[in-house]
XYZ file of C-alpha atoms in Angstrom:
120
model
C 0.000 0.000 0.000
C 2.740 2.453 0.910
C 6.500 2.338 0.597
C 7.157 5.828 1.925
C 6.931 7.604 5.241
C 3.495 8.629 6.474
C 2.787 11.809 8.407
C -0.126 10.980 10.714
C -1.036 14.647 11.330
C -1.228 15.279 7.575
C -3.451 12.239 7.073
C -5.787 13.410 9.842
C -5.877 16.923 8.357
C -7.082 15.461 5.064
C -10.625 14.716 6.272
C -13.153 15.941 8.842
C -15.777 13.180 8.988
C -16.062 11.585 12.408
C -16.227 7.839 13.137
C -15.059 7.093 9.568
C -11.636 5.382 9.704
C -9.053 6.052 7.009
C -6.463 3.401 6.139
C -2.913 4.800 6.099
C -0.808 1.624 5.919
C -0.773 -2.170 5.976
C 1.448 -4.362 8.118
C 1.168 -7.960 6.949
C -2.541 -8.789 7.367
C -3.188 -5.747 9.577
C -4.375 -2.260 8.712
C -3.214 0.938 10.349
C -6.065 3.452 10.395
C -6.650 6.961 11.661
C -9.983 8.392 12.710
C -11.568 11.485 14.187
C -14.015 10.801 16.994
C -16.514 12.921 18.896
C -19.536 11.879 20.898
C -20.290 8.332 21.891
C -20.004 5.327 19.559
C -21.942 2.056 19.909
C -21.292 -0.712 22.422
C -19.716 -3.600 20.526
C -17.242 -6.475 20.646
C -14.718 -8.002 18.285
C -14.960 -11.753 18.886
C -11.848 -12.702 16.913
C -9.371 -9.894 17.494
C -7.908 -7.425 19.941
C -8.188 -3.728 19.021
C -5.400 -1.200 19.631
C -6.304 2.470 20.212
C -3.501 5.068 20.228
C -4.553 8.662 20.925
C -2.834 11.227 18.708
C -4.813 14.275 19.897
C -7.565 15.031 22.378
C -8.943 12.670 24.995
C -10.603 9.318 24.371
C -12.616 7.386 26.926
C -13.110 3.704 26.305
C -16.122 2.610 28.315
C -15.900 -0.984 29.507
C -18.569 -2.802 31.494
C -16.270 -2.875 34.535
C -14.893 0.682 34.307
C -13.523 3.324 31.954
C -10.086 3.793 30.418
C -9.233 7.444 29.748
C -6.448 8.105 27.231
C -4.637 11.301 26.315
C -2.160 12.057 23.527
C 0.578 9.460 23.273
C -1.333 6.892 25.328
C -2.693 3.593 24.044
C -4.913 0.766 25.175
C -5.611 -2.658 23.741
C -9.195 -3.863 24.084
C -8.943 -7.654 24.346
C -10.950 -9.767 21.925
C -14.489 -10.412 23.091
C -14.571 -7.476 25.537
C -17.569 -5.201 25.050
C -16.533 -1.570 24.749
C -17.802 1.849 23.684
C -15.349 4.588 22.631
C -16.386 8.163 23.449
C -14.919 11.667 23.259
C -16.528 14.820 24.671
C -14.346 16.957 22.392
C -12.799 15.702 19.178
C -10.117 13.047 19.589
C -7.784 11.831 16.857
C -6.725 8.210 17.058
C -4.668 5.563 15.347
C -6.084 2.026 15.187
C -4.233 -1.192 14.501
C -6.337 -4.236 13.662
C -6.650 -7.099 11.167
C -7.785 -6.133 7.668
C -11.529 -6.492 7.312
C -12.343 -5.733 10.961
C -15.651 -3.859 11.111
C -15.523 -0.685 13.195
C -18.816 -1.688 14.846
C -17.689 -5.269 15.480
C -20.591 -7.553 16.344
C -23.094 -4.689 16.522
C -23.231 -3.682 12.835
C -25.766 -1.011 11.956
C -25.757 2.407 10.366
C -22.438 3.481 11.922
C -20.513 0.680 10.208
C -17.912 2.147 7.842
C -15.458 0.420 5.553
C -12.110 2.188 5.826
C -11.003 4.108 2.774
C -7.442 5.025 1.925
C -6.356 8.376 3.320
């Protein structure tokens, strides 16, 4: 997909839509995606894969059934496979995601907020 360096800030500056991941690279069978988030997403799980969230800007809260994980810039969290979670951001947060190609952003939930990543 790419054989050159990628500037994450430039990729994030290239779009404004929220909750619509953009693919910026591939690593073997994994995709590296960036997204802009604001508001609350849907509760969902990924039965077959972990999901890595790395905050680039803003603050992201990952609601879990047994408590919340609050992340700021430069912090990351891996949601283990099968764990129900709901990402949320009061103000806009910019994130980087790392997950297997073909992983739906809404996991098991599906619905109108499901987005296929497009190349940034």
